[in-house]
Amino acid sequence: GAVVSQHPSRVICKSGTSVKIECRSLDFQATTMFWYRQFPKKSLMLMATSNEGSKATYEQGVEKDKFLINHASLTLSTLTVTSAHPEDSSFYICSARTGGSETQYFGPGTRLLVL
Amino acid sequence: GENVEQHPSTLSVQEGDSAVIKCTYSDSASNYFPWYKQELGKRPQLIIDIRSNVGEKKDQRIAVTLNKTAKHFSLHITETQPEDSAVYFCAASPSYDKVIFGPGTSLSVIP
């Protein structure tokens, strides 16, 4: 149980385009989802926290207009990187958690390359 | 905001030896401390966690200790095996909706 999927697993796009990444909890209801960015051989940097039906809470330094997060249902959250630039290239990974539990279950991640 | 530091950044041990990874945190409001293991190319997996009302927790070969006064917590792996090789992340949670990760420790267990 507690499986989280992400789609796509990798994406290459041109500079200036937008990319949407989906995070799904497959066998549980995720009241909270987290979005992280991970640079090569680096830690997980929390970008934002989203609760189902509410606006996401962004960490300091993360542009909410650039990284649009939607958590419209208890099993799906999306991260849209708008007007992507090469510096947005990174590994984006989501995690999900049920209400009342602090354990986060991570997705497999999405590798984004912006040319 | 919360800041989590982790040492060492890399650690090599002989198979069968113990490995210790230490973390410090800055926000005294943090009350939940999970540890994650990330194997190469895979997603992080929770291996153990501890809450601030507990000083020590053990699960088979893995143990975690917490010193809330000093804002230190540590991961201890005994009888290490090659499959323990991975990157280990400590984390601290200053609120229910926030978990801040340390920079990670790359553990290599040499057969």
PDB file of C-alpha atoms in Angstrom:
ATOM      1  CA  GLY A   1       0.000   0.000   0.000  1.00  0.00           C
ATOM      2  CA  ALA A   2       0.811   3.728   0.034  1.00  0.00           C
ATOM      3  CA  VAL A   3       1.947   4.003  -3.555  1.00  0.00           C
ATOM      4  CA  VAL A   4       2.580   7.354  -5.194  1.00  0.00           C
ATOM      5  CA  SER A   5       3.072   7.723  -8.926  1.00  0.00           C
ATOM      6  CA  GLN A   6       4.385  10.596 -10.983  1.00  0.00           C
ATOM      7  CA  HIS A   7       3.963  11.350 -14.648  1.00  0.00           C
ATOM      8  CA  PRO A   8       5.906  11.869 -16.770  1.00  0.00           C
ATOM      9  CA  SER A   9       9.088  10.258 -15.506  1.00  0.00           C
ATOM     10  CA  ARG A  10      11.162  12.497 -17.730  1.00  0.00           C
ATOM     11  CA  VAL A  11      10.418  15.375 -20.053  1.00  0.00           C
ATOM     12  CA  ILE A  12      12.437  17.508 -22.428  1.00  0.00           C
ATOM     13  CA  CYS A  13      10.989  20.818 -23.489  1.00  0.00           C
ATOM     14  CA  LYS A  14      11.988  24.009 -25.242  1.00  0.00           C
ATOM     15  CA  SER A  15      12.685  27.185 -23.326  1.00  0.00           C
ATOM     16  CA  GLY A  16       9.538  29.258 -22.903  1.00  0.00           C
ATOM     17  CA  THR A  17       7.089  26.375 -22.866  1.00  0.00           C
ATOM     18  CA  SER A  18       5.106  25.102 -19.888  1.00  0.00           C
ATOM     19  CA  VAL A  19       5.312  21.622 -18.444  1.00  0.00           C
ATOM     20  CA  LYS A  20       2.802  19.871 -16.205  1.00  0.00           C
ATOM     21  CA  ILE A  21       3.820  17.124 -13.797  1.00  0.00           C
ATOM     22  CA  GLU A  22       1.210  14.925 -12.153  1.00  0.00           C
ATOM     23  CA  CYS A  23       1.465  13.296  -8.748  1.00  0.00           C
ATOM     24  CA  ARG A  24      -1.078  10.633  -7.831  1.00  0.00           C
ATOM     25  CA  SER A  25      -1.711   8.628  -4.711  1.00  0.00           C
ATOM     26  CA  LEU A  26      -2.854   5.267  -6.034  1.00  0.00           C
ATOM     27  CA  ASP A  27      -4.255   3.505  -3.003  1.00  0.00           C
ATOM     28  CA  PHE A  28      -4.887   6.142  -0.377  1.00  0.00           C
ATOM     29  CA  GLN A  29      -6.351   9.591  -0.003  1.00  0.00           C
ATOM     30  CA  ALA A  30      -3.663  12.228   0.174  1.00  0.00           C
ATOM     31  CA  THR A  31      -4.878  15.184   2.175  1.00  0.00           C
ATOM     32  CA  THR A  32      -1.447  16.776   1.865  1.00  0.00           C
ATOM     33  CA  MET A  33       1.068  16.651  -0.952  1.00  0.00           C
ATOM     34  CA  PHE A  34       4.539  18.092  -1.004  1.00  0.00           C
ATOM     35  CA  TRP A  35       6.639  19.141  -3.965  1.00  0.00           C
ATOM     36  CA  TYR A  36      10.417  18.990  -3.796  1.00  0.00           C
ATOM     37  CA  ARG A  37      13.240  19.820  -6.117  1.00  0.00           C
ATOM     38  CA  GLN A  38      16.411  17.758  -6.005  1.00  0.00           C
ATOM     39  CA  PHE A  39      19.659  18.766  -7.659  1.00  0.00           C
ATOM     40  CA  PRO A  40      22.252  16.097  -8.539  1.00  0.00           C
ATOM     41  CA  LYS A  41      23.757  14.598  -5.411  1.00  0.00           C
ATOM     42  CA  LYS A  42      21.934  17.158  -3.322  1.00  0.00           C
ATOM     43  CA  SER A  43      19.142  17.180  -0.821  1.00  0.00           C
ATOM     44  CA  LEU A  44      15.426  17.530  -1.271  1.00  0.00           C
ATOM     45  CA  MET A  45      14.450  21.166  -1.291  1.00  0.00           C
ATOM     46  CA  LEU A  46      10.842  21.744  -0.269  1.00  0.00           C
ATOM     47  CA  MET A  47       9.107  23.946  -2.809  1.00  0.00           C
ATOM     48  CA  ALA A  48       5.545  23.953  -1.579  1.00  0.00           C
ATOM     49  CA  THR A  49       2.924  22.141   0.439  1.00  0.00           C
ATOM     50  CA  SER A  50      -0.586  21.675  -0.852  1.00  0.00           C
ATOM     51  CA  ASN A  51      -3.692  20.572   0.978  1.00  0.00           C
ATOM     52  CA  GLU A  52      -6.635  19.260  -0.995  1.00  0.00           C
ATOM     53  CA  GLY A  53      -8.979  22.041  -1.964  1.00  0.00           C
ATOM     54  CA  SER A  54      -6.710  24.812  -0.672  1.00  0.00           C
ATOM     55  CA  LYS A  55      -4.086  27.058  -2.169  1.00  0.00           C
ATOM     56  CA  ALA A  56      -0.543  25.794  -1.924  1.00  0.00           C
ATOM     57  CA  THR A  57       1.868  27.221   0.626  1.00  0.00           C
ATOM     58  CA  TYR A  58       5.147  28.102  -1.039  1.00  0.00           C
ATOM     59  CA  GLU A  59       8.549  28.177   0.588  1.00  0.00           C
ATOM     60  CA  GLN A  60      10.535  31.360   0.619  1.00  0.00           C
ATOM     61  CA  GLY A  61      12.243  31.988  -2.684  1.00  0.00           C
ATOM     62  CA  VAL A  62       9.906  29.784  -4.733  1.00  0.00           C
ATOM     63  CA  GLU A  63       7.916  31.794  -7.283  1.00  0.00           C
ATOM     64  CA  LYS A  64       4.286  30.773  -7.062  1.00  0.00           C
ATOM     65  CA  ASP A  65       3.516  32.245 -10.487  1.00  0.00           C
ATOM     66  CA  LYS A  66       6.242  30.156 -12.049  1.00  0.00           C
ATOM     67  CA  PHE A  67       5.519  26.909 -10.235  1.00  0.00           C
ATOM     68  CA  LEU A  68       1.749  26.512 -10.258  1.00  0.00           C
ATOM     69  CA  ILE A  69       0.445  23.858  -7.917  1.00  0.00           C
ATOM     70  CA  ASN A  70      -3.058  22.464  -7.963  1.00  0.00           C
ATOM     71  CA  HIS A  71      -4.438  19.877  -5.551  1.00  0.00           C
ATOM     72  CA  ALA A  72      -7.983  19.511  -6.761  1.00  0.00           C
ATOM     73  CA  SER A  73      -8.678  16.019  -5.472  1.00  0.00           C
ATOM     74  CA  LEU A  74      -7.539  13.686  -2.725  1.00  0.00           C
ATOM     75  CA  THR A  75      -5.520  11.629  -5.183  1.00  0.00           C
ATOM     76  CA  LEU A  76      -4.040  14.159  -7.587  1.00  0.00           C
ATOM     77  CA  SER A  77      -1.759  17.153  -7.379  1.00  0.00           C
ATOM     78  CA  THR A  78      -0.137  18.861 -10.339  1.00  0.00           C
ATOM     79  CA  LEU A  79       2.921  21.061 -10.663  1.00  0.00           C
ATOM     80  CA  THR A  80       3.109  23.260 -13.738  1.00  0.00           C
ATOM     81  CA  VAL A  81       6.416  24.871 -14.559  1.00  0.00           C
ATOM     82  CA  THR A  82       5.424  27.918 -16.586  1.00  0.00           C
ATOM     83  CA  SER A  83       7.681  29.528 -19.194  1.00  0.00           C
ATOM     84  CA  ALA A  84      10.409  27.054 -18.389  1.00  0.00           C
ATOM     85  CA  HIS A  85      14.052  28.076 -18.721  1.00  0.00           C
ATOM     86  CA  PRO A  86      17.237  25.985 -18.655  1.00  0.00           C
ATOM     87  CA  GLU A  87      17.792  26.837 -14.984  1.00  0.00           C
ATOM     88  CA  ASP A  88      14.514  25.077 -14.199  1.00  0.00           C
ATOM     89  CA  SER A  89      16.072  21.812 -15.310  1.00  0.00           C
ATOM     90  CA  SER A  90      16.047  19.542 -12.308  1.00  0.00           C
ATOM     91  CA  PHE A  91      14.549  16.487 -10.661  1.00  0.00           C
ATOM     92  CA  TYR A  92      11.104  17.206  -9.262  1.00  0.00           C
ATOM     93  CA  ILE A  93       9.694  14.786  -6.735  1.00  0.00           C
ATOM     94  CA  CYS A  94       6.388  14.776  -4.932  1.00  0.00           C
ATOM     95  CA  SER A  95       5.263  13.102  -1.761  1.00  0.00           C
ATOM     96  CA  ALA A  96       1.854  12.442  -0.279  1.00  0.00           C
ATOM     97  CA  ARG A  97       0.488  11.998   3.184  1.00  0.00           C
ATOM     98  CA  THR A  98      -2.841  11.035   4.673  1.00  0.00           C
ATOM     99  CA  GLY A  99      -4.544  13.087   7.347  1.00  0.00           C
ATOM    100  CA  GLY A 100      -3.412  12.224  10.834  1.00  0.00           C
ATOM    101  CA  SER A 101      -0.146  10.640   9.695  1.00  0.00           C
ATOM    102  CA  GLU A 102       3.219  12.316   9.398  1.00  0.00           C
ATOM    103  CA  THR A 103       4.720   9.671   7.122  1.00  0.00           C
ATOM    104  CA  GLN A 104       5.374  10.908   3.603  1.00  0.00           C
ATOM    105  CA  TYR A 105       5.314   8.533   0.657  1.00  0.00           C
ATOM    106  CA  PHE A 106       7.402   9.680  -2.249  1.00  0.00           C
ATOM    107  CA  GLY A 107       6.771   9.441  -5.954  1.00  0.00           C
ATOM    108  CA  PRO A 108       9.513   8.249  -8.325  1.00  0.00           C
ATOM    109  CA  GLY A 109      10.306  11.754  -9.493  1.00  0.00           C
ATOM    110  CA  THR A 110      10.283  13.590 -12.808  1.00  0.00           C
ATOM    111  CA  ARG A 111      13.437  14.663 -14.553  1.00  0.00           C
ATOM    112  CA  LEU A 112      12.920  17.907 -16.427  1.00  0.00           C
ATOM    113  CA  LEU A 113      15.364  19.127 -19.040  1.00  0.00           C
ATOM    114  CA  VAL A 114      14.757  22.530 -20.582  1.00  0.00           C
ATOM    115  CA  LEU A 115      16.697  23.224 -23.754  1.00  0.00           C
TER     116      LEU A 115
ATOM    117  CA  GLY B   1      13.079  29.018   9.334  1.00  0.00           C
ATOM    118  CA  GLU B   2      14.244  25.533  10.149  1.00  0.00           C
ATOM    119  CA  ASN B   3      17.778  24.580   9.101  1.00  0.00           C
ATOM    120  CA  VAL B   4      19.008  21.001   9.230  1.00  0.00           C
ATOM    121  CA  GLU B   5      22.668  20.105   9.059  1.00  0.00           C
ATOM    122  CA  GLN B   6      24.002  16.605   8.573  1.00  0.00           C
ATOM    123  CA  HIS B   7      27.412  14.983   9.001  1.00  0.00           C
ATOM    124  CA  PRO B   8      29.325  13.362   7.520  1.00  0.00           C
ATOM    125  CA  SER B   9      28.496  14.002   3.877  1.00  0.00           C
ATOM    126  CA  THR B  10      30.135  10.713   2.904  1.00  0.00           C
ATOM    127  CA  LEU B  11      30.825   7.639   4.980  1.00  0.00           C
ATOM    128  CA  SER B  12      32.547   4.377   4.124  1.00  0.00           C
ATOM    129  CA  VAL B  13      32.430   1.415   6.459  1.00  0.00           C
ATOM    130  CA  GLN B  14      33.425  -2.206   6.258  1.00  0.00           C
ATOM    131  CA  GLU B  15      30.631  -4.710   6.101  1.00  0.00           C
ATOM    132  CA  GLY B  16      29.608  -5.685   9.614  1.00  0.00           C
ATOM    133  CA  ASP B  17      30.754  -2.424  11.185  1.00  0.00           C
ATOM    134  CA  SER B  18      28.436   0.260  12.530  1.00  0.00           C
ATOM    135  CA  ALA B  19      27.591   3.539  10.850  1.00  0.00           C
ATOM    136  CA  VAL B  20      26.547   6.718  12.615  1.00  0.00           C
ATOM    137  CA  ILE B  21      25.072   9.791  10.977  1.00  0.00           C
ATOM    138  CA  LYS B  22      24.488  12.936  12.974  1.00  0.00           C
ATOM    139  CA  CYS B  23      22.092  15.816  12.404  1.00  0.00           C
ATOM    140  CA  THR B  24      21.350  19.108  14.078  1.00  0.00           C
ATOM    141  CA  TYR B  25      18.329  21.339  13.702  1.00  0.00           C
ATOM    142  CA  SER B  26      17.693  24.959  14.561  1.00  0.00           C
ATOM    143  CA  ASP B  27      13.975  25.344  15.244  1.00  0.00           C
ATOM    144  CA  SER B  28      12.995  24.295  18.753  1.00  0.00           C
ATOM    145  CA  ALA B  29       9.417  23.895  17.519  1.00  0.00           C
ATOM    146  CA  SER B  30      10.403  20.838  15.487  1.00  0.00           C
ATOM    147  CA  ASN B  31       8.850  17.756  17.023  1.00  0.00           C
ATOM    148  CA  TYR B  32       9.055  15.068  14.357  1.00  0.00           C
ATOM    149  CA  PHE B  33      12.291  13.690  12.910  1.00  0.00           C
ATOM    150  CA  PRO B  34      12.128  11.146  10.081  1.00  0.00           C
ATOM    151  CA  TRP B  35      15.041   9.441   8.349  1.00  0.00           C
ATOM    152  CA  TYR B  36      14.877   8.503   4.679  1.00  0.00           C
ATOM    153  CA  LYS B  37      17.017   6.195   2.581  1.00  0.00           C
ATOM    154  CA  GLN B  38      17.421   6.898  -1.118  1.00  0.00           C
ATOM    155  CA  GLU B  39      19.085   4.309  -3.295  1.00  0.00           C
ATOM    156  CA  LEU B  40      20.542   5.395  -6.600  1.00  0.00           C
ATOM    157  CA  GLY B  41      17.810   6.253  -9.052  1.00  0.00           C
ATOM    158  CA  LYS B  42      15.041   5.428  -6.605  1.00  0.00           C
ATOM    159  CA  ARG B  43      12.606   7.374  -4.469  1.00  0.00           C
ATOM    160  CA  PRO B  44      13.295   8.157  -0.803  1.00  0.00           C
ATOM    161  CA  GLN B  45      11.898   5.599   1.605  1.00  0.00           C
ATOM    162  CA  LEU B  46      11.161   6.189   5.280  1.00  0.00           C
ATOM    163  CA  ILE B  47      13.312   3.915   7.414  1.00  0.00           C
ATOM    164  CA  ILE B  48      12.631   5.186  10.912  1.00  0.00           C
ATOM    165  CA  ASP B  49      11.245   8.240  12.646  1.00  0.00           C
ATOM    166  CA  ILE B  50      11.158   9.666  16.147  1.00  0.00           C
ATOM    167  CA  ARG B  51       9.022  12.199  17.917  1.00  0.00           C
ATOM    168  CA  SER B  52      10.202  14.753  20.418  1.00  0.00           C
ATOM    169  CA  ASN B  53       8.647  13.006  23.406  1.00  0.00           C
ATOM    170  CA  VAL B  54      10.919  10.009  22.863  1.00  0.00           C
ATOM    171  CA  GLY B  55      14.686   9.890  23.331  1.00  0.00           C
ATOM    172  CA  GLU B  56      15.472   6.714  21.458  1.00  0.00           C
ATOM    173  CA  LYS B  57      13.816   4.319  19.059  1.00  0.00           C
ATOM    174  CA  LYS B  58      15.082   1.056  17.614  1.00  0.00           C
ATOM    175  CA  ASP B  59      13.988  -1.126  14.735  1.00  0.00           C
ATOM    176  CA  GLN B  60      16.183  -4.183  14.233  1.00  0.00           C
ATOM    177  CA  ARG B  61      19.594  -2.920  13.061  1.00  0.00           C
ATOM    178  CA  ILE B  62      18.533   0.717  12.950  1.00  0.00           C
ATOM    179  CA  ALA B  63      18.242   3.068  15.899  1.00  0.00           C
ATOM    180  CA  VAL B  64      17.679   6.772  16.236  1.00  0.00           C
ATOM    181  CA  THR B  65      18.456   8.967  19.216  1.00  0.00           C
ATOM    182  CA  LEU B  66      17.221  12.456  19.924  1.00  0.00           C
ATOM    183  CA  ASN B  67      18.611  15.101  22.253  1.00  0.00           C
ATOM    184  CA  LYS B  68      16.026  17.844  22.183  1.00  0.00           C
ATOM    185  CA  THR B  69      17.965  20.125  24.502  1.00  0.00           C
ATOM    186  CA  ALA B  70      20.975  20.129  22.225  1.00  0.00           C
ATOM    187  CA  LYS B  71      18.869  19.884  19.064  1.00  0.00           C
ATOM    188  CA  HIS B  72      20.794  16.822  17.930  1.00  0.00           C
ATOM    189  CA  PHE B  73      19.557  13.542  16.520  1.00  0.00           C
ATOM    190  CA  SER B  74      21.484  10.599  15.158  1.00  0.00           C
ATOM    191  CA  LEU B  75      20.983   7.472  13.092  1.00  0.00           C
ATOM    192  CA  HIS B  76      22.831   4.303  14.066  1.00  0.00           C
ATOM    193  CA  ILE B  77      23.062   1.318  11.746  1.00  0.00           C
ATOM    194  CA  THR B  78      24.647  -1.807  13.208  1.00  0.00           C
ATOM    195  CA  GLU B  79      26.022  -4.853  11.389  1.00  0.00           C
ATOM    196  CA  THR B  80      26.044  -2.978   8.099  1.00  0.00           C
ATOM    197  CA  GLN B  81      25.439  -4.855   4.876  1.00  0.00           C
ATOM    198  CA  PRO B  82      26.207  -3.898   1.260  1.00  0.00           C
ATOM    199  CA  GLU B  83      22.503  -3.279   0.654  1.00  0.00           C
ATOM    200  CA  ASP B  84      22.663  -0.501   3.248  1.00  0.00           C
ATOM    201  CA  SER B  85      24.676   1.528   0.735  1.00  0.00           C
ATOM    202  CA  ALA B  86      22.573   4.563  -0.187  1.00  0.00           C
ATOM    203  CA  VAL B  87      22.089   8.229   0.582  1.00  0.00           C
ATOM    204  CA  TYR B  88      20.485   8.850   3.945  1.00  0.00           C
ATOM    205  CA  PHE B  89      18.568  12.028   4.705  1.00  0.00           C
ATOM    206  CA  CYS B  90      17.554  13.262   8.111  1.00  0.00           C
ATOM    207  CA  ALA B  91      14.687  15.702   8.383  1.00  0.00           C
ATOM    208  CA  ALA B  92      12.959  17.887  10.927  1.00  0.00           C
ATOM    209  CA  SER B  93       9.355  19.002  10.978  1.00  0.00           C
ATOM    210  CA  PRO B  94       8.703  22.390  12.618  1.00  0.00           C
ATOM    211  CA  SER B  95       5.002  22.174  11.801  1.00  0.00           C
ATOM    212  CA  TYR B  96       2.556  19.596  10.543  1.00  0.00           C
ATOM    213  CA  ASP B  97       2.773  20.869   6.974  1.00  0.00           C
ATOM    214  CA  LYS B  98       6.512  21.281   6.672  1.00  0.00           C
ATOM    215  CA  VAL B  99       9.439  18.872   6.617  1.00  0.00           C
ATOM    216  CA  ILE B 100      12.948  20.201   6.049  1.00  0.00           C
ATOM    217  CA  PHE B 101      15.605  17.787   4.876  1.00  0.00           C
ATOM    218  CA  GLY B 102      19.288  17.706   5.689  1.00  0.00           C
ATOM    219  CA  PRO B 103      21.861  17.651   2.878  1.00  0.00           C
ATOM    220  CA  GLY B 104      22.287  13.880   2.976  1.00  0.00           C
ATOM    221  CA  THR B 105      24.994  11.334   3.760  1.00  0.00           C
ATOM    222  CA  SER B 106      26.266   8.965   1.126  1.00  0.00           C
ATOM    223  CA  LEU B 107      26.970   5.666   2.865  1.00  0.00           C
ATOM    224  CA  SER B 108      29.113   3.015   1.226  1.00  0.00           C
ATOM    225  CA  VAL B 109      29.389  -0.398   2.811  1.00  0.00           C
ATOM    226  CA  ILE B 110      32.448  -2.214   1.568  1.00  0.00           C
ATOM    227  CA  PRO B 111      32.104  -5.997   1.348  1.00  0.00           C
TER     228      PRO B 111
END
